[in-house]
Coordinates of C-alpha atoms and ligand atoms in Angstrom, one line a residue:
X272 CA 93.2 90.3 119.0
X273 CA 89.7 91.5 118.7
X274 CA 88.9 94.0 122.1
X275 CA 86.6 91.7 124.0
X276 CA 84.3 94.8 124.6
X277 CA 82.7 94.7 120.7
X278 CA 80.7 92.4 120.8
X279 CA 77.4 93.1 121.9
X280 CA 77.0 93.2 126.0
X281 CA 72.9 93.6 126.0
X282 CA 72.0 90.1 127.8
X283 CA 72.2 90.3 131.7
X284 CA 74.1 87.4 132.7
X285 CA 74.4 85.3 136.3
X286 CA 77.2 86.6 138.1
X287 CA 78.0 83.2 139.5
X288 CA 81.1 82.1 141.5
X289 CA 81.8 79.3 139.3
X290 CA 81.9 81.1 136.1
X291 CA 84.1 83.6 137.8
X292 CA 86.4 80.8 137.9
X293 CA 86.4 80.0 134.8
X294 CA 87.0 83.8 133.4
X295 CA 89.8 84.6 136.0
X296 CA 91.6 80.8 134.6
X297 CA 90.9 81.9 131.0
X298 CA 92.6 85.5 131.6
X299 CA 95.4 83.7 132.7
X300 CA 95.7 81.8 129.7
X301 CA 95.3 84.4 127.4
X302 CA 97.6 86.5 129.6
X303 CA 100.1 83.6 129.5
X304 CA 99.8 83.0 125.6
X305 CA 99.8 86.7 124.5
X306 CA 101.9 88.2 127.2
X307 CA 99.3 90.8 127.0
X308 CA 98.3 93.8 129.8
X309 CA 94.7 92.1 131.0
X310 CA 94.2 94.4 134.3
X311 CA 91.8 96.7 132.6
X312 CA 89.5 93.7 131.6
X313 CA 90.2 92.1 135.2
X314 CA 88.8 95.3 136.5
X315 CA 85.5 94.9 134.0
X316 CA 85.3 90.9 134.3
X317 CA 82.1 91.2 135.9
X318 CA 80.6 93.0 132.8
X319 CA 82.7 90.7 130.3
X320 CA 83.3 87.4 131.4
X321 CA 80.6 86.1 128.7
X322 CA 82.0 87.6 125.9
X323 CA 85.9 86.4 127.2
X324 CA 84.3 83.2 127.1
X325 CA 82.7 83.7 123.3
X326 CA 86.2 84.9 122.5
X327 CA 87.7 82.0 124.0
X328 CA 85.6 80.1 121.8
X329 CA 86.1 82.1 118.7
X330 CA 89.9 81.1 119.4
X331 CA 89.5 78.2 119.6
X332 CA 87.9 77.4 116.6
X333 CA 90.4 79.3 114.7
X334 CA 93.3 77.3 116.5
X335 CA 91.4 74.4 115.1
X336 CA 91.4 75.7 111.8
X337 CA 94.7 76.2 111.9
X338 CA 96.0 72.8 112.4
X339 CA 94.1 71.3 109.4
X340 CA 95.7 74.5 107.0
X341 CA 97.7 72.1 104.7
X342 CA 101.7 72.0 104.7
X343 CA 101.8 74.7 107.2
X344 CA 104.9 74.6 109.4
X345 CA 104.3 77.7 111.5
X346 CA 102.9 81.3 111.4
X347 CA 103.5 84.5 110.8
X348 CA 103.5 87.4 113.5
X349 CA 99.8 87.3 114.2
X350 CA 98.7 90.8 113.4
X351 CA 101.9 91.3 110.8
X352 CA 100.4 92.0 107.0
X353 CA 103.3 90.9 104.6
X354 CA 101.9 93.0 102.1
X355 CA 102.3 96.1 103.6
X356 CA 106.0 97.5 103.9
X357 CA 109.0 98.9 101.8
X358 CA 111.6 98.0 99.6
X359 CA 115.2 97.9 100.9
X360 CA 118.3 97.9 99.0
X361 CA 120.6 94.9 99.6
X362 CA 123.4 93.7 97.5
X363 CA 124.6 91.3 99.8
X364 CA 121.1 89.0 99.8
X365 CA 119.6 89.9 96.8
X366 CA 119.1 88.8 93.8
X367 CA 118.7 85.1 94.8
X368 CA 120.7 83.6 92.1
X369 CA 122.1 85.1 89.2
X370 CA 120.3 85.0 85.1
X371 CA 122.8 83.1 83.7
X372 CA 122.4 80.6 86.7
X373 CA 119.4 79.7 85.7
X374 CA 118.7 78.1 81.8
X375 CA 114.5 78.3 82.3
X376 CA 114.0 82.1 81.7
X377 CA 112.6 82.8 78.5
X378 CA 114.8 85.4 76.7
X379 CA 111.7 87.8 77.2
X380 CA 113.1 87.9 80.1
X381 CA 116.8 88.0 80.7
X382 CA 116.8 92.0 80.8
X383 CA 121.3 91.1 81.1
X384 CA 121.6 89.0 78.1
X385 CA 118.9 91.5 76.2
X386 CA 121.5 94.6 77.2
X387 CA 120.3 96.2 80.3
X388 CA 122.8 98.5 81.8
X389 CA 122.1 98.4 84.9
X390 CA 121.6 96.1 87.8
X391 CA 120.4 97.6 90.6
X392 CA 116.4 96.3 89.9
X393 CA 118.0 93.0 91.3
X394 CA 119.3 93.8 94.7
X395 CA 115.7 95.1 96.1
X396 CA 114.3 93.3 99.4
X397 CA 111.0 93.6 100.5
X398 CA 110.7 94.5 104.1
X399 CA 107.3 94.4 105.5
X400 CA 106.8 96.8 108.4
X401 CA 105.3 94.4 111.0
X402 CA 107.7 91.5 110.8
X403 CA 110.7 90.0 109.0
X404 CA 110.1 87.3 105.7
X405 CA 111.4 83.9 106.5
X406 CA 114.5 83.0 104.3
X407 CA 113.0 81.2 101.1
X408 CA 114.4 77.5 101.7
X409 CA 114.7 75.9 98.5
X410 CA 115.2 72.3 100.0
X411 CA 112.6 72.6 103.0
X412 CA 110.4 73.5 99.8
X413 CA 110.8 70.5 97.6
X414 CA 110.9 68.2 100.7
X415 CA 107.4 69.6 101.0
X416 CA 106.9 69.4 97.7
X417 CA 107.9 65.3 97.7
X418 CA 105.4 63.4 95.5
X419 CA 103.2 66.7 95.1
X420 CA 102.1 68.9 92.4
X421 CA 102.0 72.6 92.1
X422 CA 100.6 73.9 89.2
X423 CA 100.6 78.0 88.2
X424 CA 97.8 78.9 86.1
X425 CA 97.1 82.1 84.1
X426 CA 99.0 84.7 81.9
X427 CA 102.1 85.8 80.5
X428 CA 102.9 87.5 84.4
X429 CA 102.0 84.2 86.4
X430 CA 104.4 82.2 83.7
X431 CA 106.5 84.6 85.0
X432 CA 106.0 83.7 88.4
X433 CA 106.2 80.5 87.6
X434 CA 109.3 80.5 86.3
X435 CA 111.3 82.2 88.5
X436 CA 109.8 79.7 91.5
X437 CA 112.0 77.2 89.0
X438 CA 114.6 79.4 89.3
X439 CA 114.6 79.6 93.3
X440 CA 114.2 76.2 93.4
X441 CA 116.4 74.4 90.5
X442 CA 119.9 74.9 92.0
X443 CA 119.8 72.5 94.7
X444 CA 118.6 69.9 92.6
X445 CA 121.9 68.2 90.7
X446 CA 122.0 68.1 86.8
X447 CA 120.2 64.9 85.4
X448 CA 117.5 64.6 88.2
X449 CA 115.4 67.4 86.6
X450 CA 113.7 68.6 83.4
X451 CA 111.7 71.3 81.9
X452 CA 109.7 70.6 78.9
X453 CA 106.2 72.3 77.5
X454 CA 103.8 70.5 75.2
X455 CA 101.4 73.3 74.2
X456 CA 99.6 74.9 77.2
X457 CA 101.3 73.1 79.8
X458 CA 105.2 73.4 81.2
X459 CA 106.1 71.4 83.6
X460 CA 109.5 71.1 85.5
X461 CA 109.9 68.1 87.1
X462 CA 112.1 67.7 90.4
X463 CA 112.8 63.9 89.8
X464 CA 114.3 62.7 93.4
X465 CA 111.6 64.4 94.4
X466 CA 109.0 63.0 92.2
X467 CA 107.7 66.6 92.5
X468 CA 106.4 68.8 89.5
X469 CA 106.0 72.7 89.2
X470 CA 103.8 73.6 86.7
X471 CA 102.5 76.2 84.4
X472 CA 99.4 76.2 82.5
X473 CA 98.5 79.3 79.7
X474 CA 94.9 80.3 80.2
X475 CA 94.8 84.4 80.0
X476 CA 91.4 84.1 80.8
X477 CA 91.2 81.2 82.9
X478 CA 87.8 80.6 80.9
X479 CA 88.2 79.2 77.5
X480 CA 88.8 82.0 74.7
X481 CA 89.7 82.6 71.2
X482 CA 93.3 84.1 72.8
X483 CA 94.1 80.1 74.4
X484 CA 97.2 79.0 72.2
X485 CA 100.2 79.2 74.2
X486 CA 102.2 80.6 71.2
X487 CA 99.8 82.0 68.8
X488 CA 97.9 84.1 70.9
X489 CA 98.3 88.0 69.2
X490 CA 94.5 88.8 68.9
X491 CA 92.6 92.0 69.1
X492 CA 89.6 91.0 69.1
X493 CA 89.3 88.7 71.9
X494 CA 85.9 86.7 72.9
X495 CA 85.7 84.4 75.8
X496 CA 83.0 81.7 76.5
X497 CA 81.8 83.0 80.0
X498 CA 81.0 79.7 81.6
X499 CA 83.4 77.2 79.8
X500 CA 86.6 76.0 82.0
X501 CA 86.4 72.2 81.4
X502 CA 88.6 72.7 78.1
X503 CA 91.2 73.7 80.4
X504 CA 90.4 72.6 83.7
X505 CA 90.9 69.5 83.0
X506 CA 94.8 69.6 83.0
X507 CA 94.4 70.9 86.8
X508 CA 92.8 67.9 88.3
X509 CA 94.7 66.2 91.2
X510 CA 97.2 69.3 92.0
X511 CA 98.1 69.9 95.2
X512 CA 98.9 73.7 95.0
X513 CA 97.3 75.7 92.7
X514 CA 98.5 79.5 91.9
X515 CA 95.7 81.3 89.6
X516 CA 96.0 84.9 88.4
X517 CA 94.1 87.1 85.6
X518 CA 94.0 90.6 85.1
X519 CA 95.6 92.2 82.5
X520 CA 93.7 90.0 79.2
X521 CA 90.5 91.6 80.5
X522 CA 91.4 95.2 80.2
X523 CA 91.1 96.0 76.7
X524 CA 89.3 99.2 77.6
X525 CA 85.9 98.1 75.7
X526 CA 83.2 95.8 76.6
X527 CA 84.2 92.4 76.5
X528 CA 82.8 89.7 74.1
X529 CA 81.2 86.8 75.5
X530 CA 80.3 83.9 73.8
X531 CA 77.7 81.6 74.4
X532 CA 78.2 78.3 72.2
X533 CA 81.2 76.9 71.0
X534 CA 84.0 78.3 69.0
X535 CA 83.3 75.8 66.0
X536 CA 79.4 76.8 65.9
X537 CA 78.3 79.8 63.8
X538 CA 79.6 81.8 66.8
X539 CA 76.5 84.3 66.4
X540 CA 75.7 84.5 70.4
X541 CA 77.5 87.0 71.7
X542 CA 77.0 89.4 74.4
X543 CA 78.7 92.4 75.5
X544 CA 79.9 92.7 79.2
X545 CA 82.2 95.4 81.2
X546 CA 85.3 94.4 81.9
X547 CA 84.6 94.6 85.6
X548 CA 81.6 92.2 85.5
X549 CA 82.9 90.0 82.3
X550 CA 85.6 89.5 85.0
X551 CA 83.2 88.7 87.6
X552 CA 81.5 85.6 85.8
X553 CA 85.3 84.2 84.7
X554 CA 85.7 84.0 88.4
X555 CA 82.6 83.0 89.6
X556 CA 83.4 79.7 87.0
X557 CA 86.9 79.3 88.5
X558 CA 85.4 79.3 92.3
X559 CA 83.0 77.0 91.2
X560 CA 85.9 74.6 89.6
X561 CA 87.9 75.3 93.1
X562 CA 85.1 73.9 95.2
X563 CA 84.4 71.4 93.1
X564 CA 87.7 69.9 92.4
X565 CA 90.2 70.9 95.3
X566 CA 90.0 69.5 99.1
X567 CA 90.5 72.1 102.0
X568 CA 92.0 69.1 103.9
X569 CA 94.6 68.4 101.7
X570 CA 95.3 71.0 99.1
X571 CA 95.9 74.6 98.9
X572 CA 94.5 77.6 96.5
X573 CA 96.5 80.7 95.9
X574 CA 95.6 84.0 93.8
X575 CA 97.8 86.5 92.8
X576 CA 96.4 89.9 92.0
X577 CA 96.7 92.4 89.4
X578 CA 100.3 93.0 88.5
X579 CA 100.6 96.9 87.7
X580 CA 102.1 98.3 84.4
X581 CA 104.0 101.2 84.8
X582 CA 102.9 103.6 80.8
X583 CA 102.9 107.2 81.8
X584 CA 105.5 108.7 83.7
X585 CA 103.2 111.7 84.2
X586 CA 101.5 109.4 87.0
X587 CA 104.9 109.2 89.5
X588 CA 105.7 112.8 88.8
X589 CA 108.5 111.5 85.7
X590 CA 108.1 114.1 82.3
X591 CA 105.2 114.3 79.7
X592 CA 105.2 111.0 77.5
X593 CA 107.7 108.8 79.2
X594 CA 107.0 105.1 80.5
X595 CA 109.2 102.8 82.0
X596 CA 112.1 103.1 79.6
X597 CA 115.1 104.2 81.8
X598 CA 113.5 103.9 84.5
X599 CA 116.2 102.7 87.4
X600 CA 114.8 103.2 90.8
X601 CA 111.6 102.4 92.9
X602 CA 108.9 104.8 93.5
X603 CA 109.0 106.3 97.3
X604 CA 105.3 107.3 97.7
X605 CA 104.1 104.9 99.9
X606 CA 100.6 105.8 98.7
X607 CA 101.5 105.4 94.9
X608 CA 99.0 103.7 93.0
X609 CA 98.8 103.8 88.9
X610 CA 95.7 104.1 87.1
X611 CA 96.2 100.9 85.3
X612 CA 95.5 98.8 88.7
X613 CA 91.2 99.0 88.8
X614 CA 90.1 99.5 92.1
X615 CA 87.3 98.0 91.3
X616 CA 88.4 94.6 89.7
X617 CA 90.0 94.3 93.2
X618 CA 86.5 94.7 94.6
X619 CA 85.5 92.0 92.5
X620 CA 87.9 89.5 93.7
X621 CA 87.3 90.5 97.3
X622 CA 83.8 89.8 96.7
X623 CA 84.0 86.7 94.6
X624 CA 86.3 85.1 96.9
X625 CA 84.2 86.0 100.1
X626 CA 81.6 83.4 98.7
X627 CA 84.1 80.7 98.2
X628 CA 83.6 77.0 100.4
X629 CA 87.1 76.5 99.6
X630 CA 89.8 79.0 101.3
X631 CA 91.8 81.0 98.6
X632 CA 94.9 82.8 99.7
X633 CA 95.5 86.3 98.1
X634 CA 98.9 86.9 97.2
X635 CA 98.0 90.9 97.0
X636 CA 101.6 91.3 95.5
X637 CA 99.7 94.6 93.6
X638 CA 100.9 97.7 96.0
X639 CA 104.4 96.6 96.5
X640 CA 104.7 96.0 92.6
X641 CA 103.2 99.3 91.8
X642 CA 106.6 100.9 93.3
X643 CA 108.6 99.0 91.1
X644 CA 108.4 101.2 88.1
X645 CA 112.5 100.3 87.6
X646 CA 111.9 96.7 87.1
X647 CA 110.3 96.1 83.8
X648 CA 111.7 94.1 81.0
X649 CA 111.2 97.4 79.3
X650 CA 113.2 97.4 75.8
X651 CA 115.5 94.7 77.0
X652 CA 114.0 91.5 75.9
X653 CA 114.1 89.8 72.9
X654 CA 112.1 90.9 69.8
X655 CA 110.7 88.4 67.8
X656 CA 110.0 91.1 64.7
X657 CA 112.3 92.6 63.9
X658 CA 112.0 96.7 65.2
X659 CA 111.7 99.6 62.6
X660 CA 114.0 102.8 62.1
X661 CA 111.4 104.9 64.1
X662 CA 110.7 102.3 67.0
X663 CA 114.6 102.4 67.1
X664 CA 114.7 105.9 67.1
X665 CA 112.2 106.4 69.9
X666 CA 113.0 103.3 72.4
X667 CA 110.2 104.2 75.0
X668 CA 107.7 103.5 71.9
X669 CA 108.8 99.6 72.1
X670 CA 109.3 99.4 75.7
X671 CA 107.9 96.3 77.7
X672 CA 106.2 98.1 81.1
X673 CA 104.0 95.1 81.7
X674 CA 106.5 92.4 82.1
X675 CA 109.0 92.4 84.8
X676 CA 113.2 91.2 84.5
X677 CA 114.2 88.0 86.0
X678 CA 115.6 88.1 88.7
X679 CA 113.5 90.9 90.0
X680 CA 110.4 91.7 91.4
X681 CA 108.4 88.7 90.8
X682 CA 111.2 86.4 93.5
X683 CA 109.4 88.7 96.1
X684 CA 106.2 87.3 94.7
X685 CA 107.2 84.4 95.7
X686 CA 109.2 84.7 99.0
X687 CA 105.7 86.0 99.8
X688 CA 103.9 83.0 98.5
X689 CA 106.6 80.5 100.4
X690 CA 106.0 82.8 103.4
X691 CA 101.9 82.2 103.2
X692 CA 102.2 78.7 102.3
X693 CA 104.7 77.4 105.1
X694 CA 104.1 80.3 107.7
X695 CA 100.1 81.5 106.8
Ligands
NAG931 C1 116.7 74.5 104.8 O1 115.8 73.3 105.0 C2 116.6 72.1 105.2 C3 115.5 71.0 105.1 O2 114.5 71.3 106.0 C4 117.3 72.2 106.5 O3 118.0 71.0 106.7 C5 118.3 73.4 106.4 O4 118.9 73.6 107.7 C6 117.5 74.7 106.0 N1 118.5 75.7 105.7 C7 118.5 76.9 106.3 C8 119.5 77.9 105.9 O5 117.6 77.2 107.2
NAG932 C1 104.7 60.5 92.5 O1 103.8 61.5 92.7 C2 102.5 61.3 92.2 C3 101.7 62.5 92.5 O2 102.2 63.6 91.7 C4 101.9 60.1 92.9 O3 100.7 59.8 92.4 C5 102.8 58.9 92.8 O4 102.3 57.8 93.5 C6 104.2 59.3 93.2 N1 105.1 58.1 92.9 C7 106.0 57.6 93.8 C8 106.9 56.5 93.4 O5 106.1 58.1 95.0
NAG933 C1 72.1 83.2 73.7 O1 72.5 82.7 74.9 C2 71.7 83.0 76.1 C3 72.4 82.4 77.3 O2 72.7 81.1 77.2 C4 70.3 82.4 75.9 O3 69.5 82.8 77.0 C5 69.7 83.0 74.6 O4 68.5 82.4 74.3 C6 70.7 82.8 73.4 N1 70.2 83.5 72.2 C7 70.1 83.0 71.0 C8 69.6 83.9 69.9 O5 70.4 81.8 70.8
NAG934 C1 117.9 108.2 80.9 O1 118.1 108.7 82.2 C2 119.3 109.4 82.4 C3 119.5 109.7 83.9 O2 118.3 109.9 84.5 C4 119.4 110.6 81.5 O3 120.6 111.3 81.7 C5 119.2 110.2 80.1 O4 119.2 111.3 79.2 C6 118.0 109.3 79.9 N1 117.9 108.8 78.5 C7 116.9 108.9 77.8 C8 117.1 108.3 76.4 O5 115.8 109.4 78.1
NAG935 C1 95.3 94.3 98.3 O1 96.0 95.4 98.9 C2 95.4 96.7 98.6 C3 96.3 97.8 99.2 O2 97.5 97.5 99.6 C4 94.0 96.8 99.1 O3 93.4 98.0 98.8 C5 93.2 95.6 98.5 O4 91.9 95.6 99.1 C6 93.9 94.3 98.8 N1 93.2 93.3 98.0 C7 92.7 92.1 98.5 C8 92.0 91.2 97.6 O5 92.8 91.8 99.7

């Protein structure tokens, strides 16, 4: 709670019996819901009593707010950020289900299958300091889920997320009442008792770009067309839960080509942006989509930030030219945080989403990730060409520090998401 003495106090007010009343029956209230020590403001009330009643009003509003937040069941500790906390290891609860368990992960992926010695990456739980994570509920979730559709759009690391949300959610659902099947940018996994669908769409950029085929998508020299969504947006119409992310296409380290036209035209108008404000408009485009195209009332908008790569060891205090290659434990700096996560692209988000009509839930899964230096595909995935002598030679030269091993890290992402969905 806000301390009622912040607000301004600069009108003189009428001291009258009645509204006495009123403040002395509203302290109890408070006192009542909060179980909170009130004798310091009882001693002030004369001073205070308006702005206990502003307050009052404040909370009211927000309890208001509240009931409408779609497919909430509850809330968390007020006061208790989810984001902020540790990582605990814990064999007996973690991982959530085992990689051969579950037939959706991409072989990118299945850092057992691909070799990976060790195991320990999977038996990490995330604590937050203020408060304890509900359990994730795979049946509560698809009951909520009855008739709906959930749709994750982005890159390669919100596919990822995507994925292993199948994978928490598959196994209570018997063999022959589901399926998982993509037809180029779109995946869907369909819960059919349910007649619920979990979906992934591929749009790195969100915007449209040359980069936008799901499988053929190795380019260099990428160009997006700053204010053009429809192409893709129009898959996303009617969903009930949406899960955006982008990050990681935009940060090529140059200036970012923008195209204004189509891609079949002569393709001659095109500007050069920063990354940071390149990043900016792609938003701006996707807010505009958001408020256009999802209802507050009904459905809910989730974004999850920058996923961190983990390149030079040098950063965590690890020797001169390493990465994540053999990299088996978390970092412990609490206040660790690699250069590859932009402060400022964070900014931008902050002040994109300030703007926006429609409420968008950041799922700020960047900190807690940016300990997880241990839980990178890293050379365990599969290769689709074939390595040379030298990349076999030198395996941190081929190691995957972008992606992340499933199970892993990116089930957190998602306990977190169940937790801000059901319990925001
Ligand atoms: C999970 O949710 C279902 C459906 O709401 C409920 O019946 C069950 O008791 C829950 N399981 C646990 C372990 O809480
Ligand atoms: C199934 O869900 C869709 C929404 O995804 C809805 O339009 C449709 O009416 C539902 N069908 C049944 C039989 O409930
Ligand atoms: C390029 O596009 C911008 C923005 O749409 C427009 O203002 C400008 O006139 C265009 N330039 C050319 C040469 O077509
Ligand atoms: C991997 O790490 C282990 C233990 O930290 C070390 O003994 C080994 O030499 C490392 N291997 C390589 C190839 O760096
Ligand atoms: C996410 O968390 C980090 C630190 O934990 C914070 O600096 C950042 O502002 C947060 N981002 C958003 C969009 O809330």
């Amino acid at each position: 709670m806000k301390s009622p003495s912040s607000s301004s106090s600069s009108s003189v007010r009428k001291n009258s019996y009645c509204s006495y009343l009123i403040t002395i029956s509203f302290i109890i209230f408070v006192t009542i819901l909060y179980g909170e020590d009130f004798t310091c403001i009882l001693r002030q009330q004369f001073i205070h009593y308006q702005q206990l009643d502003d307050h009052f009003d404040q909370h009211q509003q927000k309890q208001e707010k509240d009931e409408v937040v779609p497919f909430a069941v509850g809330t968390t500790e007020s006061g208790c950020d989810i984001f902020s906390g540790e990582w605990v290891y814990d064999e007996e609860t973690r991982p959530q289900y085992e990689e051969e368990e579950c037939p959706y992960i991409q072989p990118q992926l299945t850092c057992q299958a691909q070799g990976r010695p060790d195991k320990a990456y999977q038996h990490w739980r995330w604590q937050p300091h203020g408060c304890n994570l509900p359990s994730f509920n795979a049946t509560f979730m698809l009951e909520k889920l009855r008739g709906k559709r959930m749709l994750f759009v982005g890159d390669s690391l919100n596919r990822g997320q995507f994925v292993s949300m199948v994978c928490l959610l598959h196994r209570v659902i018997p063999e022959g009442e589901k399926s998982f099947k993509t037809i180029e940018s779109l995946t869907t996994f369909r819960a059919k008792e349910y007649n619920a669908t979990i979906e992934f769409y591929w749009a790195p950029f969100l915007v449209e770009s040359n980069s936008d085929n799901a499988m053929v998508h190795r380019v260099s020299d990428r160009i997006v067309r700053g204010g053009s969504i429809n192409k893709h947006a129009r898959h996303w119409k009617h969903v009930d839960i949406m899960v955006f992310n982008t990050y990681l296409w935009w940060m090529t380290g140059m200036k970012m080509k923008i195209l204004r036209g189509p891609f079949d035209g002569d393709m001659k108008n095109i500007t050069l942006l920063e990354g940071a404000d390149a990043y900016r408009l792609a938003l701006r485009r996707m807010l505009k989509w958001l408020e256009k195209n999802m209802d507050p009332q009904k459905t809910r908008v989730f974004f999850t930030s920058m996923s961190p790569t983990h390149e030079k060891s040098f950063e965590w205090g690890g020797e001169q030219g390493g990465n994540c290659y053999n990299e088996t434990t978390p970092i412990k700096d609490p206040n660790y945080w690699g250069r590859g996560s932009r402060k400022n692209i964070m900014q931008v988000v902050k002040q994109v989403f300030q703007t926006s009509k429609v409420p968008i839930t950041v799922i700020n899964i960047t900190q807690l990730s940016e300990y997880r230096k241990d839980a990178h595909t890293s050379i365990y995935k599969k290769q689709w060409i074939p390595l040379t002598p030298e990349q076999i030679a030198n395996p941190k030269s081929y190691s995957d520090c972008v992606h992340w091993c499933l199970p892993g890290l990116q089930d957190t992402w998602n306990e977190l998401l169940f937790t801000k969905l059901f319990f925001p």
